[in-house]
Short mmCIF file of C-alpha atoms and ligand atoms in Angstrom, two decimals:
data_model
loop_
_atom_site.label_atom_id
_atom_site.label_comp_id
_atom_site.label_asym_id
_atom_site.label_seq_id
_atom_site.Cartn_x
_atom_site.Cartn_y
_atom_site.Cartn_z
CA MET A 4 37.16 18.88 28.56
CA ALA A 5 36.23 15.26 29.07
CA SER A 6 39.06 12.80 28.58
CA LEU A 7 38.81 10.19 25.91
CA THR A 8 39.14 6.58 26.97
CA HIS A 9 41.08 4.60 24.41
CA GLN A 10 40.72 0.87 24.31
CA GLY A 11 42.86 -1.51 22.34
CA ALA A 12 42.78 -5.25 21.61
CA GLY A 13 41.15 -7.34 24.33
CA GLY A 14 40.04 -4.16 26.13
CA GLU A 15 43.63 -3.01 26.75
CA ASP A 16 43.62 0.46 28.29
CA LEU A 17 45.48 2.81 25.94
CA ASN A 18 44.90 5.98 27.95
CA LEU A 19 48.41 7.39 28.48
CA TRP A 20 47.64 8.96 31.85
CA ASN A 21 46.36 5.59 33.15
CA ILE A 22 49.37 3.77 31.70
CA VAL A 23 51.86 6.12 33.38
CA ALA A 24 49.93 5.95 36.65
CA ARG A 25 49.89 2.13 36.58
CA MET A 26 53.62 2.08 35.83
CA PHE A 27 54.15 4.43 38.77
CA ASP A 28 52.17 2.09 41.06
CA LYS A 29 54.12 -0.95 39.86
CA ALA A 30 57.49 0.69 40.50
CA THR A 31 56.60 2.29 43.82
CA ALA A 32 55.24 -0.96 45.27
CA ASN A 33 58.89 -1.89 45.88
CA LEU A 34 59.80 1.40 47.59
CA SER A 35 59.37 2.47 51.18
CA ILE A 36 57.78 5.85 50.56
CA PRO A 37 54.71 6.87 52.61
CA GLU A 38 51.43 6.50 50.74
CA GLY A 39 50.45 10.15 51.16
CA LEU A 40 53.69 11.30 49.58
CA LEU A 41 53.24 8.88 46.69
CA LYS A 42 49.76 10.28 46.07
CA GLN A 43 51.22 13.78 46.04
CA ILE A 44 53.89 12.84 43.49
CA ARG A 45 51.56 10.84 41.26
CA ALA A 46 48.95 13.59 40.85
CA CYS A 47 49.01 16.08 37.99
CA ASN A 48 49.02 19.40 39.86
CA ALA A 49 47.43 21.73 37.32
CA VAL A 50 45.95 21.69 33.82
CA TYR A 51 45.02 24.73 31.81
CA TYR A 52 42.47 24.05 29.07
CA VAL A 53 41.62 26.77 26.59
CA GLN A 54 39.61 27.21 23.41
CA PHE A 55 40.59 30.09 21.19
CA PRO A 56 39.63 31.40 17.75
CA VAL A 57 42.08 32.02 14.91
CA LYS A 58 41.21 33.47 11.52
CA ILE A 59 41.93 30.86 8.85
CA GLY A 60 41.29 32.16 5.33
CA ASP A 61 38.07 34.16 5.49
CA ARG A 62 36.55 32.40 8.51
CA TYR A 63 37.32 31.77 12.18
CA GLU A 64 38.28 28.32 13.43
CA MET A 65 38.21 27.26 17.08
CA PHE A 66 41.24 25.42 18.49
CA GLN A 67 41.60 23.51 21.76
CA GLY A 68 44.83 23.82 23.70
CA TRP A 69 46.23 22.41 26.95
CA ARG A 70 49.20 22.98 29.19
CA ALA A 71 49.63 20.58 32.10
CA GLU A 72 52.00 21.02 35.04
CA HIS A 73 52.50 17.65 36.65
CA SER A 74 54.91 18.71 39.37
CA GLN A 75 56.41 22.02 40.52
CA HIS A 76 58.87 20.52 43.02
CA ARG A 77 61.52 22.16 40.83
CA LYS A 78 60.92 25.29 38.82
CA PRO A 79 60.44 26.07 36.06
CA THR A 80 58.35 23.20 34.82
CA LYS A 81 59.41 21.91 31.44
CA GLY A 82 58.01 19.98 28.51
CA GLY A 83 57.22 20.10 24.81
CA ILE A 84 54.23 21.38 22.89
CA ARG A 85 52.53 18.91 20.57
CA TYR A 86 50.45 19.76 17.51
CA SER A 87 48.29 16.76 16.68
CA PRO A 88 44.62 16.18 15.87
CA HIS A 89 44.64 13.37 18.44
CA VAL A 90 45.82 15.36 21.51
CA THR A 91 43.68 14.83 24.60
CA GLN A 92 43.89 16.16 28.12
CA ASP A 93 44.87 12.77 29.52
CA GLU A 94 47.62 12.42 26.93
CA VAL A 95 49.06 15.82 27.87
CA MET A 96 48.85 14.95 31.58
CA GLY A 97 50.56 11.60 31.00
CA LEU A 98 53.31 13.23 28.95
CA ALA A 99 53.77 15.88 31.69
CA ALA A 100 54.22 13.12 34.29
CA LEU A 101 56.81 11.44 32.06
CA MET A 102 58.65 14.79 31.97
CA THR A 103 58.81 14.94 35.78
CA TYR A 104 60.40 11.49 35.96
CA LYS A 105 62.64 12.09 32.95
CA CYS A 106 64.10 15.28 34.42
CA ALA A 107 64.75 13.52 37.73
CA ILE A 108 66.53 10.64 35.98
CA VAL A 109 69.03 12.91 34.19
CA ASP A 110 69.29 15.32 37.14
CA VAL A 111 67.82 18.26 35.27
CA PRO A 112 66.31 20.61 37.88
CA PHE A 113 62.86 21.07 36.33
CA GLY A 114 59.33 19.95 37.16
CA GLY A 115 57.32 18.17 34.45
CA SER A 116 54.95 19.86 32.04
CA LYS A 117 53.51 19.32 28.55
CA GLY A 118 51.27 21.15 26.16
CA GLY A 119 49.23 20.42 23.09
CA VAL A 120 47.00 21.99 20.49
CA ASN A 121 44.42 19.96 18.66
CA LEU A 122 45.40 20.39 15.00
CA ASP A 123 47.08 18.66 12.11
CA PRO A 124 49.92 21.03 11.16
CA ARG A 125 49.98 19.65 7.61
CA GLN A 126 46.56 21.21 6.98
CA TYR A 127 47.70 24.80 7.63
CA THR A 128 49.96 27.29 5.89
CA ARG A 129 53.02 28.74 7.56
CA GLU A 130 51.19 32.03 8.19
CA GLU A 131 48.23 30.21 9.74
CA LEU A 132 50.52 28.15 11.99
CA GLU A 133 52.22 31.36 13.08
CA ARG A 134 48.88 32.92 14.06
CA ILE A 135 47.79 29.77 15.94
CA THR A 136 51.13 29.52 17.77
CA ARG A 137 51.17 33.18 18.76
CA ARG A 138 47.56 33.06 19.96
CA TYR A 139 48.20 29.89 22.03
CA THR A 140 51.29 31.57 23.54
CA ALA A 141 49.24 34.66 24.42
CA GLU A 142 46.74 32.39 26.22
CA LEU A 143 49.60 30.81 28.20
CA VAL A 144 50.97 34.25 29.13
CA ARG A 145 47.53 35.37 30.24
CA LYS A 146 47.26 32.47 32.71
CA ASN A 147 50.89 32.44 33.82
CA PHE A 148 51.58 29.06 32.22
CA ILE A 149 54.76 30.24 30.50
CA GLY A 150 57.85 32.16 31.66
CA PRO A 151 61.57 31.57 32.28
CA GLY A 152 60.97 30.84 35.98
CA ILE A 153 57.49 29.32 35.61
CA ASN A 154 57.03 27.02 32.66
CA VAL A 155 59.31 26.59 29.65
CA PRO A 156 57.98 24.76 26.55
CA ALA A 157 60.03 23.02 23.84
CA PRO A 158 59.33 21.20 20.55
CA ASP A 159 57.48 17.90 20.39
CA LEU A 160 55.46 16.02 17.79
CA GLY A 161 54.38 18.43 15.03
CA THR A 162 56.38 21.43 16.26
CA GLY A 163 59.99 22.51 15.81
CA GLU A 164 62.40 25.45 15.86
CA GLN A 165 60.08 27.74 13.92
CA GLU A 166 57.22 27.45 16.41
CA MET A 167 59.66 28.00 19.29
CA ALA A 168 60.93 31.21 17.66
CA TRP A 169 57.34 32.51 17.37
CA ILE A 170 56.67 31.60 21.01
CA ALA A 171 59.80 33.45 22.20
CA ASP A 172 58.93 36.52 20.14
CA THR A 173 55.30 36.59 21.33
CA TYR A 174 56.34 36.21 24.97
CA ASP A 175 58.92 38.97 24.57
CA ALA A 176 56.36 41.31 23.00
CA LEU A 177 53.86 40.68 25.81
CA THR A 178 56.36 41.11 28.67
CA PRO A 179 58.26 44.26 27.68
CA GLY A 180 61.51 44.92 29.47
CA SER A 181 62.01 41.34 30.70
CA ILE A 182 65.70 40.76 30.04
CA ASP A 183 65.41 36.96 30.39
CA SER A 184 62.50 36.47 28.01
CA LEU A 185 64.48 34.26 25.60
CA ALA A 186 64.60 31.64 28.38
CA CYS A 187 60.79 31.26 28.20
CA VAL A 188 61.13 28.47 25.61
CA THR A 189 63.87 26.13 24.36
CA GLY A 190 64.52 24.45 21.03
CA LYS A 191 64.78 27.85 19.32
CA PRO A 192 66.91 28.32 16.20
CA VAL A 193 70.54 29.02 17.12
CA THR A 194 70.15 32.47 15.53
CA GLN A 195 67.26 33.24 17.91
CA GLY A 196 68.88 32.32 21.21
CA GLY A 197 68.95 28.57 20.67
CA ILE A 198 71.93 26.37 21.43
CA ALA A 199 74.08 24.38 19.01
CA GLY A 200 73.17 20.70 19.26
CA ARG A 201 69.58 21.10 20.55
CA LYS A 202 67.84 20.16 17.30
CA GLU A 203 69.58 16.80 17.18
CA ALA A 204 69.80 16.36 20.98
CA THR A 205 67.00 13.83 21.47
CA GLY A 206 68.37 11.62 18.68
CA ARG A 207 71.92 12.09 20.01
CA GLY A 208 70.75 11.07 23.48
CA VAL A 209 69.08 7.96 22.05
CA GLN A 210 72.36 7.05 20.35
CA TYR A 211 74.34 7.58 23.58
CA GLY A 212 71.81 5.53 25.55
CA ILE A 213 71.94 2.59 23.12
CA ARG A 214 75.75 2.75 23.11
CA GLU A 215 75.69 2.64 26.90
CA ALA A 216 73.58 -0.54 26.94
CA PHE A 217 76.05 -2.17 24.54
CA LYS A 218 78.87 -1.46 27.00
CA PHE A 219 77.31 -4.02 29.38
CA PRO A 220 77.09 -7.40 27.61
CA GLU A 221 75.47 -8.91 30.72
CA ASP A 222 72.51 -6.49 30.30
CA LEU A 223 72.04 -7.68 26.71
CA LYS A 224 72.43 -11.37 27.53
CA PRO A 225 68.70 -12.26 27.60
CA THR A 226 68.33 -10.70 24.13
CA GLY A 227 71.01 -12.89 22.56
CA LEU A 228 72.65 -9.79 21.05
CA THR A 229 76.43 -9.84 21.25
CA GLY A 230 79.32 -7.63 20.17
CA GLY A 231 79.07 -3.92 19.43
CA LEU A 232 76.67 -1.85 17.38
CA GLU A 233 78.57 -2.37 14.12
CA GLY A 234 76.37 -4.28 11.65
CA LYS A 235 73.28 -4.36 13.87
CA ARG A 236 70.03 -4.21 11.89
CA VAL A 237 67.82 -1.33 12.96
CA ALA A 238 64.19 -0.49 12.13
CA ILE A 239 62.82 2.95 12.96
CA GLN A 240 59.24 4.19 13.17
CA GLY A 241 59.12 7.97 12.62
CA PHE A 242 61.36 9.99 10.34
CA GLY A 243 60.80 13.37 11.98
CA ASN A 244 63.22 15.22 14.19
CA VAL A 245 63.96 12.30 16.52
CA GLY A 246 63.72 9.38 14.07
CA TYR A 247 65.80 11.10 11.40
CA HIS A 248 68.65 11.89 13.80
CA VAL A 249 68.66 8.42 15.34
CA ALA A 250 68.79 6.88 11.85
CA LYS A 251 71.58 9.22 10.77
CA PHE A 252 73.78 8.80 13.84
CA LEU A 253 73.40 5.04 14.22
CA SER A 254 74.12 4.38 10.53
CA GLU A 255 76.82 7.00 9.90
CA GLU A 256 78.68 6.83 13.22
CA ASP A 257 78.05 3.38 14.70
CA GLY A 258 77.94 1.22 11.57
CA CYS A 259 74.35 0.05 12.05
CA ARG A 260 72.29 -1.00 9.04
CA VAL A 261 68.90 0.76 8.86
CA VAL A 262 66.70 -1.94 7.32
CA GLY A 263 63.37 -0.13 7.58
CA ILE A 264 61.81 3.26 8.22
CA GLY A 265 58.13 3.98 8.72
CA ASP A 266 56.22 7.22 8.97
CA ILE A 267 52.62 8.38 8.90
CA SER A 268 52.37 7.69 5.17
CA GLY A 269 53.61 4.09 5.36
CA GLY A 270 57.18 2.91 5.20
CA ILE A 271 60.04 1.37 3.26
CA ARG A 272 62.52 -1.44 3.81
CA SER A 273 65.83 -2.57 2.40
CA GLU A 274 67.81 -5.52 3.72
CA ALA A 275 70.99 -3.96 2.28
CA GLY A 276 70.46 -0.85 4.42
CA LEU A 277 69.04 2.60 3.65
CA SER A 278 71.34 5.57 3.08
CA ILE A 279 69.89 8.27 5.32
CA ALA A 280 71.55 11.11 3.39
CA ASP A 281 70.10 9.85 0.08
CA LEU A 282 66.70 9.21 1.65
CA THR A 283 66.64 12.76 3.02
CA ASP A 284 67.38 14.12 -0.48
CA HIS A 285 64.68 11.89 -1.92
CA ARG A 286 62.15 13.17 0.63
CA ALA A 287 63.11 16.78 -0.11
CA ARG A 288 62.57 16.15 -3.84
CA THR A 289 59.38 14.06 -3.69
CA GLY A 290 57.76 15.10 -0.41
CA GLY A 291 57.90 11.59 1.12
CA ILE A 292 59.97 8.47 1.69
CA ALA A 293 57.88 6.26 -0.64
CA GLY A 294 59.53 5.12 -3.85
CA PHE A 295 63.09 5.48 -2.55
CA PRO A 296 65.30 3.66 -5.10
CA GLY A 297 66.46 0.25 -3.89
CA SER A 298 63.74 -0.03 -1.24
CA SER A 299 60.46 -1.93 -1.18
CA PRO A 300 57.27 -0.47 0.29
CA LEU A 301 55.73 -1.47 3.62
CA GLY A 302 51.96 -1.81 3.81
CA GLY A 303 51.19 0.76 6.53
CA PRO A 304 52.71 2.96 9.26
CA GLY A 305 52.72 0.10 11.80
CA ASP A 306 54.41 -2.51 9.59
CA VAL A 307 57.93 -1.31 10.36
CA LEU A 308 57.41 -2.43 13.98
CA GLU A 309 57.17 -6.02 12.81
CA LEU A 310 60.31 -6.14 10.67
CA ASP A 311 62.98 -8.70 11.36
CA CYS A 312 65.73 -6.63 13.02
CA ASP A 313 68.03 -6.45 16.05
CA ILE A 314 67.01 -3.02 17.34
CA LEU A 315 63.60 -1.42 16.93
CA VAL A 316 63.39 2.33 17.54
CA PRO A 317 59.81 3.60 17.88
CA ALA A 318 60.26 7.37 17.31
CA ALA A 319 56.74 8.51 16.41
CA LEU A 320 53.85 8.14 18.84
CA GLU A 321 52.61 6.45 22.00
CA ASN A 322 50.77 3.09 22.02
CA GLN A 323 52.49 1.62 18.97
CA ILE A 324 53.49 -1.73 20.49
CA THR A 325 50.36 -3.08 22.14
CA LEU A 326 48.74 -6.44 22.91
CA ALA A 327 47.39 -6.31 19.33
CA ASN A 328 50.79 -6.57 17.62
CA VAL A 329 53.33 -7.51 20.31
CA ASP A 330 53.44 -11.16 19.23
CA ARG A 331 54.58 -10.07 15.77
CA VAL A 332 57.40 -7.80 17.03
CA ARG A 333 60.67 -9.54 16.15
CA ALA A 334 63.32 -7.11 17.46
CA ARG A 335 65.54 -8.18 20.36
CA LEU A 336 66.04 -4.67 21.74
CA ILE A 337 63.48 -1.88 21.77
CA ALA A 338 64.93 1.60 22.14
CA GLU A 339 62.03 3.88 23.08
CA ALA A 340 62.79 7.21 21.42
CA ALA A 341 59.10 8.21 21.41
CA ASN A 342 57.15 8.80 24.60
CA GLY A 343 55.03 5.86 25.70
CA PRO A 344 55.38 3.71 22.55
CA THR A 345 54.96 0.39 24.42
CA THR A 346 51.91 -0.42 26.54
CA LEU A 347 52.34 -2.01 29.94
CA GLY A 348 50.89 -5.35 28.80
CA ALA A 349 53.03 -5.46 25.67
CA GLY A 350 56.13 -4.56 27.71
CA GLU A 351 55.50 -7.47 30.09
CA LYS A 352 55.12 -9.92 27.20
CA LEU A 353 58.33 -8.67 25.61
CA HIS A 354 60.18 -9.01 28.91
CA GLN A 355 59.03 -12.63 29.22
CA ARG A 356 60.46 -13.26 25.75
CA GLY A 357 63.86 -11.82 26.77
CA VAL A 358 63.41 -8.65 24.72
CA MET A 359 65.12 -5.69 26.36
CA ILE A 360 63.40 -2.30 26.47
CA ILE A 361 65.44 0.85 27.06
CA PRO A 362 62.63 2.99 28.45
CA ASP A 363 61.47 6.38 27.16
CA ILE A 364 61.84 8.20 30.49
CA TYR A 365 65.57 7.58 30.24
CA LEU A 366 66.30 7.18 26.55
CA ASN A 367 64.69 10.31 25.10
CA ALA A 368 65.89 12.60 27.89
CA GLY A 369 68.58 14.09 25.62
CA GLY A 370 66.16 16.76 24.43
CA VAL A 371 65.36 18.09 27.88
CA THR A 372 68.99 17.81 28.96
CA VAL A 373 70.15 20.09 26.15
CA SER A 374 67.09 22.30 26.70
CA TYR A 375 68.46 22.79 30.21
CA PHE A 376 71.78 23.90 28.71
CA GLU A 377 69.91 26.28 26.39
CA TRP A 378 67.92 27.74 29.30
CA THR A 379 71.08 28.38 31.36
CA LYS A 380 72.73 29.90 28.27
CA ASN A 381 69.79 32.29 27.83
CA LEU A 382 69.89 33.28 31.51
CA SER A 383 73.64 33.88 31.42
CA HIS A 384 73.37 35.78 28.12
CA ILE A 385 76.57 34.32 26.71
CA ARG A 386 77.37 31.52 24.30
CA TYR A 387 79.09 28.49 25.83
CA GLY A 388 82.81 28.47 25.09
CA ARG A 389 83.03 32.15 24.18
CA MET A 390 85.10 33.12 27.23
CA GLU A 391 87.45 30.16 27.40
CA LYS A 392 87.93 28.85 23.85
CA ARG A 393 90.90 31.06 22.92
CA LEU A 394 92.62 30.55 26.26
CA ASP A 395 92.10 26.81 25.96
CA GLU A 396 93.69 26.86 22.50
CA MET A 397 96.69 28.81 23.79
CA TYR A 398 97.30 26.21 26.54
CA ARG A 399 97.02 23.46 23.96
CA GLN A 400 99.52 25.26 21.74
CA LYS A 401 101.99 25.46 24.65
CA LEU A 402 101.50 21.79 25.41
CA VAL A 403 102.13 20.70 21.80
CA SER A 404 105.24 22.93 21.60
CA THR A 405 106.55 21.44 24.85
CA ILE A 406 105.97 17.88 23.57
CA GLU A 407 107.82 18.75 20.35
CA GLN A 408 110.73 20.26 22.27
CA VAL A 409 111.04 17.33 24.68
CA THR A 410 110.66 14.61 22.05
CA LYS A 411 112.55 16.59 19.40
CA SER A 412 109.98 15.52 16.84
CA HIS A 413 107.27 17.25 14.84
CA VAL A 414 103.55 16.64 15.55
CA GLU A 415 101.98 15.82 12.21
CA ASP A 416 99.67 18.58 10.81
CA ARG A 417 96.31 16.78 11.08
CA LEU A 418 96.96 15.65 14.63
CA ARG A 419 98.16 19.17 15.48
CA ARG A 420 94.90 20.67 14.17
CA ASP A 421 92.87 18.24 16.31
CA LEU A 422 94.97 18.87 19.41
CA LEU A 423 94.79 22.64 19.04
CA HIS A 424 91.02 22.80 18.54
CA GLY A 425 89.37 24.30 21.64
CA ALA A 426 85.84 23.21 22.44
CA ASP A 427 82.99 24.87 20.52
CA GLU A 428 79.51 25.18 21.94
CA VAL A 429 78.36 21.98 20.22
CA ASP A 430 81.33 20.03 21.63
CA LEU A 431 80.50 21.20 25.14
CA VAL A 432 76.81 20.41 24.67
CA ASN A 433 77.46 16.91 23.35
CA SER A 434 79.95 16.08 26.06
CA GLY A 435 77.52 17.31 28.74
CA LEU A 436 74.78 15.23 27.12
CA GLU A 437 76.93 12.12 26.84
CA GLY A 438 77.97 12.38 30.49
CA SER A 439 74.34 12.79 31.57
CA MET A 440 73.18 9.76 29.55
CA GLN A 441 76.05 7.62 30.84
CA ASN A 442 75.49 8.51 34.49
CA ALA A 443 71.75 7.95 34.24
CA TYR A 444 72.07 4.51 32.60
CA ARG A 445 74.51 3.41 35.29
CA GLU A 446 72.23 4.67 38.05
CA ILE A 447 69.23 2.81 36.61
CA ARG A 448 71.08 -0.48 36.11
CA ALA A 449 72.53 -0.22 39.62
CA ALA A 450 68.98 0.22 40.95
CA LEU A 451 67.88 -2.86 39.00
CA GLN A 452 70.79 -4.93 40.30
CA SER A 453 70.29 -3.90 43.91
CA GLU A 454 66.52 -4.54 43.88
CA PRO A 455 65.59 -7.55 41.70
CA ARG A 456 61.88 -6.88 42.35
CA HIS A 457 62.20 -3.94 39.94
CA VAL A 458 62.30 -6.65 37.22
CA ASP A 459 63.26 -4.44 34.27
CA LEU A 460 64.93 -1.15 33.32
CA ARG A 461 61.63 0.73 33.09
CA THR A 462 60.57 -0.17 36.62
CA ALA A 463 64.05 0.63 37.90
CA ALA A 464 64.04 3.98 36.07
CA TYR A 465 60.70 4.93 37.61
CA ALA A 466 61.99 3.91 41.04
CA VAL A 467 65.12 6.06 40.66
CA ALA A 468 63.03 9.03 39.51
CA VAL A 469 60.32 8.77 42.14
CA GLN A 470 62.88 8.48 44.94
CA LYS A 471 64.54 11.71 43.82
CA VAL A 472 61.22 13.54 43.54
CA ALA A 473 60.13 12.15 46.93
CA ARG A 474 63.33 13.45 48.53
CA SER A 475 62.67 16.87 47.10
CA TYR A 476 59.03 16.94 48.26
CA THR A 477 60.08 15.80 51.74
CA GLU A 478 62.78 18.43 52.06
CA LEU A 479 60.43 21.17 50.88
CA GLY A 480 57.49 20.26 53.11
CA ASP A 481 54.17 21.79 52.11
CA PHE A 482 53.30 25.47 52.05
CA PRO A 483 50.98 27.34 52.28
P1 NAD B 52 58.07 14.99 14.47
O1 NAD B 52 56.75 15.65 14.31
O2 NAD B 52 59.29 15.72 14.07
O3 NAD B 52 58.07 13.57 13.70
C1 NAD B 52 57.09 12.60 13.93
C2 NAD B 52 57.28 11.44 12.96
O4 NAD B 52 56.34 10.41 13.30
C3 NAD B 52 57.02 11.79 11.49
O5 NAD B 52 57.94 11.11 10.68
C4 NAD B 52 55.61 11.29 11.26
O6 NAD B 52 55.35 10.95 9.90
C5 NAD B 52 55.61 10.05 12.13
N1 NAD B 52 54.24 9.66 12.51
C6 NAD B 52 53.24 10.46 12.97
N2 NAD B 52 52.13 9.73 13.15
C7 NAD B 52 52.44 8.45 12.83
C8 NAD B 52 51.72 7.24 12.81
N3 NAD B 52 50.43 7.19 13.16
N4 NAD B 52 52.37 6.11 12.44
C9 NAD B 52 53.66 6.13 12.07
N5 NAD B 52 54.40 7.27 12.06
C10 NAD B 52 53.79 8.41 12.43
O7 NAD B 52 58.13 14.58 16.03
P2 NAD B 52 59.43 14.31 16.91
O8 NAD B 52 59.81 15.59 17.56
O9 NAD B 52 60.42 13.53 16.13
O10 NAD B 52 58.82 13.40 18.07
C11 NAD B 52 58.66 11.98 17.92
C12 NAD B 52 58.47 11.34 19.27
O11 NAD B 52 59.59 11.65 20.12
C13 NAD B 52 57.23 11.79 20.06
O12 NAD B 52 56.76 10.70 20.81
C14 NAD B 52 57.78 12.83 21.00
O13 NAD B 52 56.98 13.00 22.16
C15 NAD B 52 59.13 12.22 21.33
N6 NAD B 52 60.13 13.17 21.83
C16 NAD B 52 60.51 14.25 21.08
C17 NAD B 52 61.47 15.12 21.57
C18 NAD B 52 61.99 16.28 20.76
O14 NAD B 52 62.97 16.91 21.18
N7 NAD B 52 61.43 16.60 19.61
C19 NAD B 52 62.02 14.92 22.84
C20 NAD B 52 61.62 13.79 23.58
C21 NAD B 52 60.68 12.93 23.05
#
């Protein structure tokens, strides 16, 4: 299938594969890695393109699907499946490359992959989406583009837990007797082999990443932002899985004020701050965010990007901040929850203006990190915490009793309950995620400090990732 070439304002190249490749070239210019090896890493190793029919109503419709494997230096390869009418082969390849670098940054031992089907999920019923998803999965099975040790999809734009459950069930039905079949896909409902904390993991990771940046005032200095997250004004584009969780966590746990939210239908703003719980109820009742009491409407889906705010979180699509609108972006910090939301040219202009960008390949890695935990859970066939929780609680009980005996005082009931609570699966998942996000941020900023030619966090993040992948390729050699 021919790739589409997107062009933006002033002829700006908006093709995601080209953008990622140019970013790769920029970052690797400062590294001493042989050219041949760089070419090997940069290339997208394999792309499966398929067209398949599905009966919709009383007629057949043809769908186009892709699954790209950017790098198999670690296996399985990993990456989401996107349902969008705008999916192209180059987009899927670019997103697969981002997955390779993302996994390397958070030390998740997977290669990068991505998939997509050309459809607008809002135009189909649940039964139709099930048939499309199962048929696409069957096509992946047929060509060996899915499997616990080969290629493991996850949710992305337009897909969620339900699609992942159908994928797991289809794979299981087509590979009878395979005891590890649940590990063929992550992001499943907890009741279908998923892991507690996966649904919110990408948003959680974004929160942890932003918190990490705020721990280093010197990193924020060019932005003029000072102090902690409390009271910071945040605007968010996208109110789906990622955007919703970022909005919820930053406002309910960090004291941020969400002053605007945009989605495909438009957007709303409120200088006083939007209550995410009330907005979620409103959306459930009315089917959208428009008309939320106390808010005023934004003109279109892109307007939220131009709101006056401290932190802008693009959490919808790629190519949202481009040369066409960058001069109107007023945020001081851009936290890239979406993949590829800022073009290279726009990023450079923002950097010149002292705007900090926490890059996608680091910031939205929470999803794949917790997917890794889900995959290992499926392969070990046991829920995290099941073996040790009771024992842990018994040790805690002994400790509290000893403290009471030695101090001859009583530990107050609420504190006792907290102290005696052994870790549940979600506690373990979140602590593993937090540790991963902390380590990765520190590694990237150390790379930036030690090599000023990296210029910004994105270039430093690419450099960290490519060096790890290069090491792996070198150690493996090439065979056959
Ligand atoms: P989603 O389908 O749950 O939500 C997408 C949101 O974006 C919706 O609110 C939708 O209305 C909005 N949107 C779509 N088109 C838009 C447009 N043209 N303008 C403005 N808003 C628009 O998707 P998601 O899973 O939240 O993914 C969002 C982004 O995060 C994507 O870039 C995806 O690749 C990235 N991401 C997702 C995950 C994950 O675990 N789901 C992990 C890493 C990265």
